[in-house]
Structure formats: C-alpha cells, structure tokens
Amino acid sequence: MSDLRESFRRQAEALGLEERLQACPLPEPILVEADALERVPAYIAGQGWRKAAIACDERTAAAAGRRLQRLLEQAGIDAFVAVIAADAAGDVVADEASLMELLLAAKPAGADVLFAAGAGTIHDLTRFAAYALGIPFVSVPTAASVDGFTSLGAPLLLRGVKTTVAAVGPAAVFAETGLLQAAPAPLTAAGFGDMLGKLTSLADWRIEHLLSGGAQGGWSAGVAALTDSALRRSIEQADRLRGGEAAGGAQAKQGGAVVSGQAEAGQDGAVDGAQAEAERGGAASGVETLAEALIESGLAMLLLGASHPASGAEHHLSHYWEMELHRAGARPLLHGAKVGVACAIIADYYRAIVAAASGKDGGAGSGEAAAAAAGTGRAAGVDAEARPGAAEGAEPASPPSRKSELAASTYASLPPVSAEAASRVAAAAGPAWSEIERIVGSLPSGERIRELLALAGGPGSPTELGLSDAQVERALLEADRVRPGRLTLLRAYNEELRKLG
C-alpha cells in the first residue's frame, strides 16, 4: 500500500517545512491505488464513525457512490447516497441550491462523516457542507480533473458571483486508479490544464511578494518548490493522458466548448477494442501521475493556508468567464479547461506588459528569454536547487505538429497594452522590477502552453472553448476584480490603467 502523504511529507521536510507540517495536519491516509475504495470501510470503522452521507451526482453515483455505499454497509456502517440534482441544462453547479440540497440530506439523517464522490464541483459542495455541519469529510476523486481535492477553500457561485469561502480539507483521500483512468477524457485534460496554470500562478505569487515588499502573499520558497515539482511531473506525462478518450470518454463539446455537464456524463464512443486497450495502458500511469500531482498541489496550498501557489490571474480569468456565462444562461465550462487557456493568454499578456514598460514591441509571444524557456515546464521564480525530485534536463515529448491549426484557432489579438500604465507599474516596483522582468521572461510562451494542452487532448484557445475575442478582452480588463485582495501583475497593471481613465 502506497501512501502519498508520506512521500509528500518527506519532500516537505527536505525543503525545511517541518514547522508548517506540524501546524497543518495532512489528510491521512492519501491513497492513489487500484483498490483504494476497498480500504475505506476499515478506515471509517477505525475512526468510530457510524453513519456516512455520500455526496455525488448521477454519473459519479453510478461510478463510485453506490459501490462505496455497498462496501460500507457490508462492514456494518450505515450509509446513504445523496445525489445532487443537475440544473435544467444538465449541470451540477456549486451554488446555494446545491448546497442546501446536500445540507438537507445530511443533517436530518445525523451523518457523522461526509464523502465527496466526484470531481471538483462535488468536492466544493461537500467541503463547505462538512464545515457548516461541523463534521469531517473524506475525498473520493472520480477524475483527475482539479487540484482542489485537498484544499481548504470552497469556490462557490453565490448570487451569481464566484466566491471562495473558507471551509475544511478532507480527513483522508481514497483515489482509485481504475476510476480515474475511466473518467471522460475532457476531465483528465482539464486536470492537466489546471496543473499548467501553476506556471502563471507561481509567477504571480512571486510577483505579489516583490510588488508588496514582502507584505502580501506569504511567499514560501519551499511551498513554491513543492508546487513546481508537481507541475513538472505533470508536463512530463502530457503525451500519456489521451488514452481515456479513445477508451470511451467522448470529447464533450457544444459549439466548440468543452461543456462540464456532458463531460461529467461520460458518454461512450465505440472504438476498436485492441486499440482502446493499448491506449488505456499507455495512459494509465500518466493519469495516475497527474492525479498525484493534483493532490500534491492541493497539499501545498494546505501547508500555506492559502491558494497563492495554485491560483493567480489565470484563475481569475476562469472565474470571470464562469460568472459571465452564468449570467448569460450558458452552460458552464470545465474549470481546468478554462484555466489552461487562460494560462496561455496571461503568459503572453504579461510579456506584452513587461515589453511595454521597457519601451519594446509588446507583441504577444515576443522575448528571447521566453523563447529560451519555452517547453521546459519550469515555473517562474522557482530556483532549480529548490525542486525536489525534478528530473533535470527532462523535456516533455514533442507534441504533434499542430502549429498551423493552433495559429488559426487562437484569439485574434491581445488588447493593446498601455506603455504609460506598464511604466507606472515598473516605477512602483522600483528595484524589484528587474526580477519581475526575469520571472515573466522565464514563462513559456503562450504558443508552447497551447501545444502542451493539445498534446494532453485539451482545448488550447478561447475559440475552442467557444469564447470570443471580446470575452477575452473583457476578462483581461476586469477579472482582477474577482479577487481584489490578491495582488497579481494583472491587477497592478489594471489599477494603473484605471487611474489613467
């Protein structure tokens, strides 16, 4: 039995994070293995819990929830499945209605533990419900789709506004590899997109530290290194994540958009059996590695007590689009799919801001330093010696030749960057600006990020998500307001831009 908790603990200790480990109990155990669900009853009995509520949606109830219920009942533990209803469009949304539905199912029944059997939305609902009820919850991921399985915060849609609410992390994690490998391909690709977002979130975190003179963000080189290590391992597996699509997970699209409800539904497609089996085998270890990386990214946030390592401007764009689509009555898009696309946009936009501040051509994708760094998967601002277990010199496999396709499908252009606003940001940063230039210059180009997303089978451009150039521009100009307490380079630039009127 392999417990991811212990390997993560060893990494953290090697980085001098013993005090954080002592102050922040990690989930125990954290299992990513073939028979993870079989181990749940013994764990629950050992905790003395006697009644369990299993939160899920229709698909994850069939995939894991009802099986988990049977396993618990066979062990003499009272268990029931609480299926969260989808909305009229067929999507389960982490909003007030879904929260109330889960609370009304769990509280009257006297549950003393909650299970989140599902992907990101189910986990967000369950962690807040557990917090509100004052009981623990156990994570049972059914897809390697997000890094929030072990986090403390619950991003909820409250009155149409995306709000991250403090909640609780899981007491334990049981991730069964067969479930993860059988998940629809768009969910796995979304998980990879969520991990790629760490390229810009780590950059933003370091930039916040520099712009605030160390007063904001709680920068920790050790926590950043843990996140960067998980990111690099994910990138090394990019070409091994597509097997699930051939094995039955259909690309769920609506007008070019990866739509969350259809992806969660897990619609199957007929394929040649031998081909599917071969591709399953090739993808198995890749999906398992991605799942471990996502969990470790969440654990890094847990150690810090905040989401800075994993959430920067790319997440703010994602949340902005989510709210805009909600107001328009459109179906939601997968979180990680939006994050991956936003990461590529932010990488190019940040380069344009830095170029404008120095009086250079601010065209997206320019910059020799960025070109040199493209493809390394190395997060900006993280020193090489701080990366535990990183395979130095290891490069991700070359993606299929999609440059012409990508060029045709990306946004037409970034909004023009104001040289005056960018120069004001640089002036306010003072001596720290040279380090910010280095951080931005070390980001892979947007083109390289889109190639990696395509390699993993995910969308790389707003067009593929069904988003227009106007939606991209609005998000770049307004998304920093989504989380006004978080200082990103996007926020610093936009604040100066607004002062100019």
GROMACS .gro file of N, CA and C in nm, residues 160-296:
model
  411
  160GLY      N    1  -2.466   3.440  -0.815
  160GLY     CA    2  -2.402   3.460  -0.944
  160GLY      C    3  -2.259   3.510  -0.938
  161VAL      N    4  -2.205   3.527  -0.817
  161VAL     CA    5  -2.068   3.577  -0.802
  161VAL      C    6  -1.980   3.465  -0.750
  162LYS      N    7  -1.869   3.440  -0.817
  162LYS     CA    8  -1.775   3.336  -0.774
  162LYS      C    9  -1.704   3.384  -0.648
  163THR      N   10  -1.722   3.310  -0.540
  163THR     CA   11  -1.668   3.348  -0.410
  163THR      C   12  -1.599   3.227  -0.348
  164THR      N   13  -1.474   3.245  -0.307
  164THR     CA   14  -1.403   3.137  -0.239
  164THR      C   15  -1.426   3.150  -0.089
  165VAL      N   16  -1.489   3.049  -0.031
  165VAL     CA   17  -1.529   3.051   0.109
  165VAL      C   18  -1.440   2.955   0.188
  166ALA      N   19  -1.393   3.000   0.304
  166ALA     CA   20  -1.312   2.913   0.389
  166ALA      C   21  -1.397   2.796   0.437
  167ALA      N   22  -1.342   2.676   0.428
  167ALA     CA   23  -1.415   2.556   0.469
  167ALA      C   24  -1.316   2.462   0.538
  168VAL      N   25  -1.321   2.334   0.507
  168VAL     CA   26  -1.228   2.237   0.567
  168VAL      C   27  -1.169   2.148   0.459
  169GLY      N   28  -1.050   2.098   0.487
  169GLY     CA   29  -0.989   1.999   0.399
  169GLY      C   30  -1.035   1.860   0.437
  170PRO      N   31  -1.009   1.762   0.352
  170PRO     CA   32  -1.054   1.625   0.380
  170PRO      C   33  -0.972   1.559   0.490
  171ALA      N   34  -1.037   1.468   0.563
  171ALA     CA   35  -0.966   1.390   0.664
  171ALA      C   36  -0.879   1.285   0.600
  172ALA      N   37  -0.919   1.237   0.482
  172ALA     CA   38  -0.844   1.133   0.411
  172ALA      C   39  -0.880   1.140   0.264
  173VAL      N   40  -0.797   1.079   0.181
  173VAL     CA   41  -0.821   1.074   0.036
  173VAL      C   42  -0.805   0.930  -0.011
  174PHE      N   43  -0.907   0.881  -0.082
  174PHE     CA   44  -0.903   0.747  -0.141
  174PHE      C   45  -0.931   0.761  -0.290
  175ALA      N   46  -0.824   0.762  -0.370
  175ALA     CA   47  -0.837   0.780  -0.515
  175ALA      C   48  -0.807   0.647  -0.583
  176GLU      N   49  -0.909   0.588  -0.643
  176GLU     CA   50  -0.893   0.457  -0.707
  176GLU      C   51  -0.852   0.477  -0.852
  177THR      N   52  -0.740   0.419  -0.889
  177THR     CA   53  -0.684   0.445  -1.021
  177THR      C   54  -0.775   0.402  -1.135
  178GLY      N   55  -0.848   0.293  -1.117
  178GLY     CA   56  -0.939   0.250  -1.223
  178GLY      C   57  -1.046   0.353  -1.252
  179LEU      N   58  -1.098   0.417  -1.148
  179LEU     CA   59  -1.197   0.523  -1.166
  179LEU      C   60  -1.136   0.641  -1.241
  180LEU      N   61  -1.015   0.679  -1.202
  180LEU     CA   62  -0.950   0.794  -1.265
  180LEU      C   63  -0.923   0.768  -1.412
  181GLN      N   64  -0.881   0.646  -1.444
  181GLN     CA   65  -0.849   0.612  -1.583
  181GLN      C   66  -0.975   0.601  -1.669
  182ALA      N   67  -1.087   0.566  -1.607
  182ALA     CA   68  -1.212   0.551  -1.682
  182ALA      C   69  -1.288   0.682  -1.697
  183ALA      N   70  -1.240   0.788  -1.635
  183ALA     CA   71  -1.310   0.917  -1.642
  183ALA      C   72  -1.310   0.970  -1.784
  184PRO      N   73  -1.411   1.047  -1.821
  184PRO     CA   74  -1.414   1.106  -1.955
  184PRO      C   75  -1.287   1.186  -1.984
  185ALA      N   76  -1.238   1.174  -2.107
  185ALA     CA   77  -1.113   1.239  -2.145
  185ALA      C   78  -1.111   1.390  -2.120
  186PRO      N   79  -1.222   1.463  -2.143
  186PRO     CA   80  -1.216   1.607  -2.116
  186PRO      C   81  -1.185   1.640  -1.971
  187LEU      N   82  -1.226   1.554  -1.878
  187LEU     CA   83  -1.197   1.580  -1.737
  187LEU      C   84  -1.047   1.566  -1.710
  188THR      N   85  -0.985   1.464  -1.766
  188THR     CA   86  -0.842   1.446  -1.748
  188THR      C   87  -0.765   1.561  -1.812
  189ALA      N   88  -0.805   1.600  -1.932
  189ALA     CA   89  -0.740   1.714  -1.998
  189ALA      C   90  -0.757   1.841  -1.916
  190ALA      N   91  -0.873   1.855  -1.852
  190ALA     CA   92  -0.896   1.972  -1.767
  190ALA      C   93  -0.804   1.971  -1.646
  191GLY      N   94  -0.779   1.852  -1.590
  191GLY     CA   95  -0.685   1.843  -1.479
  191GLY      C   96  -0.546   1.886  -1.520
  192PHE      N   97  -0.506   1.848  -1.641
  192PHE     CA   98  -0.376   1.891  -1.691
  192PHE      C   99  -0.375   2.043  -1.709
  193GLY      N  100  -0.484   2.100  -1.759
  193GLY     CA  101  -0.492   2.245  -1.772
  193GLY      C  102  -0.482   2.315  -1.639
  194ASP      N  103  -0.546   2.258  -1.536
  194ASP     CA  104  -0.538   2.316  -1.402
  194ASP      C  105  -0.393   2.314  -1.353
  195MET      N  106  -0.320   2.204  -1.381
  195MET     CA  107  -0.180   2.198  -1.340
  195MET      C  108  -0.094   2.297  -1.418
  196LEU      N  109  -0.117   2.311  -1.548
  196LEU     CA  110  -0.038   2.407  -1.626
  196LEU      C  111  -0.057   2.549  -1.575
  197GLY      N  112  -0.174   2.576  -1.517
  197GLY     CA  113  -0.198   2.709  -1.461
  197GLY      C  114  -0.098   2.748  -1.354
  198LYS      N  115  -0.028   2.648  -1.296
  198LYS     CA  116   0.073   2.679  -1.194
  198LYS      C  117   0.191   2.756  -1.254
  199LEU      N  118   0.210   2.749  -1.385
  199LEU     CA  119   0.315   2.829  -1.448
  199LEU      C  120   0.295   2.976  -1.417
  200THR      N  121   0.175   3.025  -1.435
  200THR     CA  122   0.150   3.168  -1.412
  200THR      C  123   0.112   3.198  -1.268
  201SER      N  124   0.050   3.103  -1.198
  201SER     CA  125   0.014   3.131  -1.058
  201SER      C  126   0.139   3.144  -0.972
  202LEU      N  127   0.239   3.059  -0.994
  202LEU     CA  128   0.363   3.072  -0.919
  202LEU      C  129   0.434   3.202  -0.952
  203ALA      N  130   0.429   3.241  -1.080
  203ALA     CA  131   0.487   3.370  -1.119
  203ALA      C  132   0.415   3.484  -1.048
  204ASP      N  133   0.283   3.481  -1.048
  204ASP     CA  134   0.205   3.586  -0.982
  204ASP      C  135   0.233   3.591  -0.832
  205TRP      N  136   0.249   3.474  -0.772
  205TRP     CA  137   0.275   3.470  -0.628
  205TRP      C  138   0.407   3.540  -0.595
  206ARG      N  139   0.511   3.508  -0.673
  206ARG     CA  140   0.640   3.573  -0.651
  206ARG      C  141   0.631   3.723  -0.680
  207ILE      N  142   0.559   3.759  -0.785
  207ILE     CA  143   0.542   3.900  -0.820
  207ILE      C  144   0.468   3.974  -0.709
  208GLU      N  145   0.366   3.912  -0.650
  208GLU     CA  146   0.295   3.973  -0.538
  208GLU      C  147   0.392   4.002  -0.423
  209HIS      N  148   0.477   3.908  -0.394
  209HIS     CA  149   0.578   3.926  -0.288
  209HIS      C  150   0.668   4.046  -0.320
  210LEU      N  151   0.711   4.057  -0.445
  210LEU     CA  152   0.802   4.164  -0.484
  210LEU      C  153   0.732   4.299  -0.486
  211LEU      N  154   0.612   4.305  -0.543
  211LEU     CA  155   0.541   4.433  -0.552
  211LEU      C  156   0.500   4.487  -0.416
  212SER      N  157   0.474   4.397  -0.322
  212SER     CA  158   0.429   4.440  -0.188
  212SER      C  159   0.545   4.454  -0.090
  213GLY      N  160   0.667   4.434  -0.137
  213GLY     CA  161   0.780   4.440  -0.047
  213GLY      C  162   0.778   4.331   0.059
  214GLY      N  163   0.716   4.218   0.025
  214GLY     CA  164   0.708   4.106   0.118
  214GLY      C  165   0.591   4.113   0.213
  215ALA      N  166   0.506   4.216   0.199
  215ALA     CA  167   0.396   4.234   0.293
  215ALA      C  168   0.275   4.148   0.260
  216GLN      N  169   0.264   4.099   0.137
  216GLN     CA  170   0.148   4.022   0.095
  216GLN      C  171   0.190   3.888   0.035
  217GLY      N  172   0.099   3.792   0.044
  217GLY     CA  173   0.118   3.665  -0.026
  217GLY      C  174   0.180   3.555   0.055
  218GLY      N  175   0.256   3.589   0.160
  218GLY     CA  176   0.318   3.485   0.242
  218GLY      C  177   0.410   3.394   0.165
  219TRP      N  178   0.496   3.452   0.081
  219TRP     CA  179   0.583   3.373  -0.007
  219TRP      C  180   0.664   3.270   0.071
  220SER      N  181   0.665   3.149   0.020
  220SER     CA  182   0.745   3.040   0.077
  220SER      C  183   0.814   2.968  -0.038
  221ALA      N  184   0.946   2.977  -0.043
  221ALA     CA  185   1.020   2.911  -0.150
  221ALA      C  186   0.998   2.760  -0.146
  222GLY      N  187   0.985   2.704  -0.025
  222GLY     CA  188   0.964   2.561  -0.012
  222GLY      C  189   0.830   2.516  -0.067
  223VAL      N  190   0.724   2.590  -0.034
  223VAL     CA  191   0.591   2.556  -0.086
  223VAL      C  192   0.588   2.574  -0.237
  224ALA      N  193   0.653   2.680  -0.286
  224ALA     CA  194   0.660   2.700  -0.431
  224ALA      C  195   0.731   2.584  -0.499
  225ALA      N  196   0.837   2.534  -0.436
  225ALA     CA  197   0.912   2.422  -0.495
  225ALA      C  198   0.829   2.295  -0.499
  226LEU      N  199   0.748   2.271  -0.396
  226LEU     CA  200   0.659   2.155  -0.397
  226LEU      C  201   0.561   2.163  -0.513
  227THR      N  202   0.505   2.282  -0.534
  227THR     CA  203   0.409   2.301  -0.643
  227THR      C  204   0.478   2.285  -0.778
  228ASP      N  205   0.596   2.342  -0.790
  228ASP     CA  206   0.670   2.334  -0.916
  228ASP      C  207   0.708   2.190  -0.949
  229SER      N  208   0.744   2.113  -0.849
  229SER     CA  209   0.778   1.972  -0.871
  229SER      C  210   0.658   1.896  -0.926
  230ALA      N  211   0.540   1.920  -0.869
  230ALA     CA  212   0.419   1.854  -0.918
  230ALA      C  213   0.388   1.898  -1.060
  231LEU      N  214   0.407   2.026  -1.089
  231LEU     CA  215   0.384   2.078  -1.223
  231LEU      C  216   0.474   2.010  -1.325
  232ARG      N  217   0.601   1.999  -1.295
  232ARG     CA  218   0.695   1.940  -1.390
  232ARG      C  219   0.664   1.793  -1.418
  233ARG      N  220   0.627   1.721  -1.314
  233ARG     CA  221   0.592   1.580  -1.336
  233ARG      C  222   0.469   1.568  -1.425
  234SER      N  223   0.376   1.658  -1.410
  234SER     CA  224   0.256   1.657  -1.496
  234SER      C  225   0.294   1.680  -1.642
  235ILE      N  226   0.379   1.779  -1.665
  235ILE     CA  227   0.418   1.812  -1.802
  235ILE      C  228   0.490   1.694  -1.867
  236GLU      N  229   0.570   1.624  -1.790
  236GLU     CA  230   0.641   1.508  -1.845
  236GLU      C  231   0.545   1.397  -1.888
  237GLN      N  232   0.422   1.399  -1.837
  237GLN     CA  233   0.323   1.296  -1.871
  237GLN      C  234   0.222   1.343  -1.975
  238ALA      N  235   0.241   1.462  -2.031
  238ALA     CA  236   0.139   1.522  -2.117
  238ALA      C  237   0.097   1.431  -2.232
  239ASP      N  238   0.195   1.361  -2.291
  239ASP     CA  239   0.162   1.278  -2.407
  239ASP      C  240   0.105   1.142  -2.369
  240ARG      N  241   0.082   1.119  -2.239
  240ARG     CA  242   0.029   0.989  -2.193
  240ARG      C  243  -0.110   1.004  -2.133
  241LEU      N  244  -0.176   1.113  -2.163
  241LEU     CA  245  -0.305   1.140  -2.099
  241LEU      C  246  -0.424   1.123  -2.193
  242ARG      N  247  -0.401   1.088  -2.316
  242ARG     CA  248  -0.509   1.087  -2.414
  242ARG      C  249  -0.578   0.953  -2.428
  243GLY      N  250  -0.529   0.848  -2.364
  243GLY     CA  251  -0.586   0.715  -2.383
  243GLY      C  252  -0.730   0.705  -2.343
  244GLY      N  253  -0.771   0.784  -2.239
  244GLY     CA  254  -0.908   0.776  -2.192
  244GLY      C  255  -1.008   0.816  -2.298
  245GLU      N  256  -0.969   0.906  -2.388
  245GLU     CA  257  -1.060   0.949  -2.494
  245GLU      C  258  -1.091   0.834  -2.588
  246ALA      N  259  -0.987   0.764  -2.630
  246ALA     CA  260  -1.008   0.651  -2.719
  246ALA      C  261  -1.078   0.537  -2.648
  247ALA      N  262  -1.059   0.532  -2.516
  247ALA     CA  263  -1.117   0.423  -2.439
  247ALA      C  264  -1.262   0.446  -2.403
  248GLY      N  265  -1.317   0.557  -2.442
  248GLY     CA  266  -1.460   0.573  -2.420
  248GLY      C  267  -1.505   0.708  -2.375
  249GLY      N  268  -1.415   0.797  -2.331
  249GLY     CA  269  -1.459   0.930  -2.289
  249GLY      C  270  -1.469   1.019  -2.410
  250ALA      N  271  -1.588   1.061  -2.445
  250ALA     CA  272  -1.605   1.141  -2.565
  250ALA      C  273  -1.568   1.285  -2.538
  251GLN      N  274  -1.510   1.352  -2.638
  251GLN     CA  275  -1.488   1.495  -2.625
  251GLN      C  276  -1.625   1.560  -2.624
  252ALA      N  277  -1.658   1.620  -2.510
  252ALA     CA  278  -1.790   1.679  -2.496
  252ALA      C  279  -1.784   1.824  -2.536
  253LYS      N  280  -1.848   1.855  -2.646
  253LYS     CA  281  -1.839   1.992  -2.695
  253LYS      C  282  -1.976   2.043  -2.733
  254GLN      N  283  -1.990   2.174  -2.715
  254GLN     CA  284  -2.113   2.241  -2.756
  254GLN      C  285  -2.070   2.369  -2.824
  255GLY      N  286  -2.079   2.373  -2.957
  255GLY     CA  287  -2.032   2.489  -3.028
  255GLY      C  288  -1.884   2.512  -3.007
  256GLY      N  289  -1.806   2.404  -2.995
  256GLY     CA  290  -1.663   2.415  -2.974
  256GLY      C  291  -1.622   2.421  -2.830
  257ALA      N  292  -1.716   2.427  -2.737
  257ALA     CA  293  -1.681   2.443  -2.596
  257ALA      C  294  -1.682   2.310  -2.524
  258VAL      N  295  -1.584   2.292  -2.438
  258VAL     CA  296  -1.584   2.174  -2.352
  258VAL      C  297  -1.681   2.201  -2.239
  259VAL      N  298  -1.795   2.134  -2.242
  259VAL     CA  299  -1.905   2.164  -2.151
  259VAL      C  300  -1.903   2.068  -2.034
  260SER      N  301  -1.915   2.121  -1.913
  260SER     CA  302  -1.894   2.038  -1.795
  260SER      C  303  -1.999   1.929  -1.781
  261GLY      N  304  -2.124   1.958  -1.808
  261GLY     CA  305  -2.228   1.859  -1.787
  261GLY      C  306  -2.213   1.737  -1.875
  262GLN      N  307  -2.183   1.759  -2.003
  262GLN     CA  308  -2.166   1.646  -2.094
  262GLN      C  309  -2.042   1.566  -2.060
  263ALA      N  310  -1.936   1.634  -2.020
  263ALA     CA  311  -1.814   1.563  -1.982
  263ALA      C  312  -1.839   1.477  -1.860
  264GLU      N  313  -1.912   1.530  -1.761
  264GLU     CA  314  -1.942   1.454  -1.641
  264GLU      C  315  -2.028   1.333  -1.674
  265ALA      N  316  -2.109   1.345  -1.780
  265ALA     CA  317  -2.199   1.236  -1.813
  265ALA      C  318  -2.127   1.113  -1.865
  266GLY      N  319  -2.003   1.131  -1.914
  266GLY     CA  320  -1.922   1.016  -1.954
  266GLY      C  321  -1.980   0.939  -2.071
  267GLN      N  322  -2.023   1.011  -2.176
  267GLN     CA  323  -2.080   0.942  -2.291
  267GLN      C  324  -1.972   0.858  -2.358
  268ASP      N  325  -2.009   0.737  -2.400
  268ASP     CA  326  -1.913   0.644  -2.457
  268ASP      C  327  -1.915   0.650  -2.609
  269GLY      N  328  -1.800   0.621  -2.669
  269GLY     CA  329  -1.791   0.610  -2.813
  269GLY      C  330  -1.735   0.475  -2.850
  270ALA      N  331  -1.783   0.415  -2.956
  270ALA     CA  332  -1.735   0.283  -2.996
  270ALA      C  333  -1.598   0.296  -3.063
  271VAL      N  334  -1.501   0.215  -3.020
  271VAL     CA  335  -1.368   0.216  -3.079
  271VAL      C  336  -1.321   0.073  -3.091
  272ASP      N  337  -1.217   0.053  -3.168
  272ASP     CA  338  -1.157  -0.079  -3.181
  272ASP      C  339  -1.105  -0.125  -3.046
  273GLY      N  340  -1.141  -0.246  -3.006
  273GLY     CA  341  -1.106  -0.294  -2.872
  273GLY      C  342  -0.957  -0.303  -2.847
  274ALA      N  343  -0.881  -0.356  -2.943
  274ALA     CA  344  -0.736  -0.369  -2.923
  274ALA      C  345  -0.670  -0.233  -2.913
  275GLN      N  346  -0.713  -0.142  -3.000
  275GLN     CA  347  -0.656  -0.007  -2.996
  275GLN      C  348  -0.688   0.060  -2.863
  276ALA      N  349  -0.812   0.046  -2.818
  276ALA     CA  350  -0.851   0.108  -2.691
  276ALA      C  351  -0.771   0.052  -2.576
  277GLU      N  352  -0.750  -0.081  -2.577
  277GLU     CA  353  -0.675  -0.144  -2.468
  277GLU      C  354  -0.532  -0.093  -2.464
  278ALA      N  355  -0.470  -0.081  -2.582
  278ALA     CA  356  -0.332  -0.032  -2.588
  278ALA      C  357  -0.323   0.111  -2.538
  279GLU      N  358  -0.420   0.192  -2.577
  279GLU     CA  359  -0.415   0.332  -2.536
  279GLU      C  360  -0.447   0.348  -2.389
  280ARG      N  361  -0.533   0.261  -2.337
  280ARG     CA  362  -0.558   0.263  -2.192
  280ARG      C  363  -0.428   0.238  -2.117
  281GLY      N  364  -0.355   0.135  -2.161
  281GLY     CA  365  -0.231   0.101  -2.092
  281GLY      C  366  -0.131   0.214  -2.097
  282GLY      N  367  -0.122   0.281  -2.213
  282GLY     CA  368  -0.029   0.392  -2.225
  282GLY      C  369  -0.066   0.510  -2.139
  283ALA      N  370  -0.196   0.528  -2.116
  283ALA     CA  371  -0.242   0.644  -2.039
  283ALA      C  372  -0.246   0.619  -1.890
  284ALA      N  373  -0.245   0.491  -1.849
  284ALA     CA  374  -0.271   0.459  -1.709
  284ALA      C  375  -0.176   0.529  -1.614
  285SER      N  376  -0.045   0.512  -1.636
  285SER     CA  377   0.050   0.573  -1.544
  285SER      C  378   0.048   0.724  -1.557
  286GLY      N  379   0.018   0.776  -1.677
  286GLY     CA  380   0.010   0.920  -1.694
  286GLY      C  381  -0.102   0.980  -1.612
  287VAL      N  382  -0.219   0.919  -1.615
  287VAL     CA  383  -0.333   0.969  -1.537
  287VAL      C  384  -0.305   0.957  -1.388
  288GLU      N  385  -0.242   0.847  -1.347
  288GLU     CA  386  -0.210   0.830  -1.206
  288GLU      C  387  -0.111   0.937  -1.159
  289THR      N  388  -0.010   0.965  -1.241
  289THR     CA  389   0.086   1.070  -1.206
  289THR      C  390   0.019   1.206  -1.199
  290LEU      N  391  -0.071   1.233  -1.294
  290LEU     CA  392  -0.144   1.360  -1.292
  290LEU      C  393  -0.227   1.372  -1.165
  291ALA      N  394  -0.296   1.264  -1.128
  291ALA     CA  395  -0.377   1.266  -1.006
  291ALA      C  396  -0.291   1.295  -0.884
  292GLU      N  397  -0.176   1.231  -0.875
  292GLU     CA  398  -0.087   1.255  -0.762
  292GLU      C  399  -0.039   1.400  -0.761
  293ALA      N  400  -0.008   1.454  -0.878
  293ALA     CA  401   0.038   1.592  -0.886
  293ALA      C  402  -0.071   1.690  -0.844
  294LEU      N  403  -0.194   1.664  -0.886
  294LEU     CA  404  -0.306   1.749  -0.847
  294LEU      C  405  -0.326   1.746  -0.696
  295ILE      N  406  -0.317   1.628  -0.638
  295ILE     CA  407  -0.332   1.616  -0.492
  295ILE      C  408  -0.219   1.689  -0.422
  296GLU      N  409  -0.097   1.674  -0.471
  296GLU     CA  410   0.017   1.741  -0.407
  296GLU      C  411   0.006   1.893  -0.419
   0.00000   0.00000   0.00000
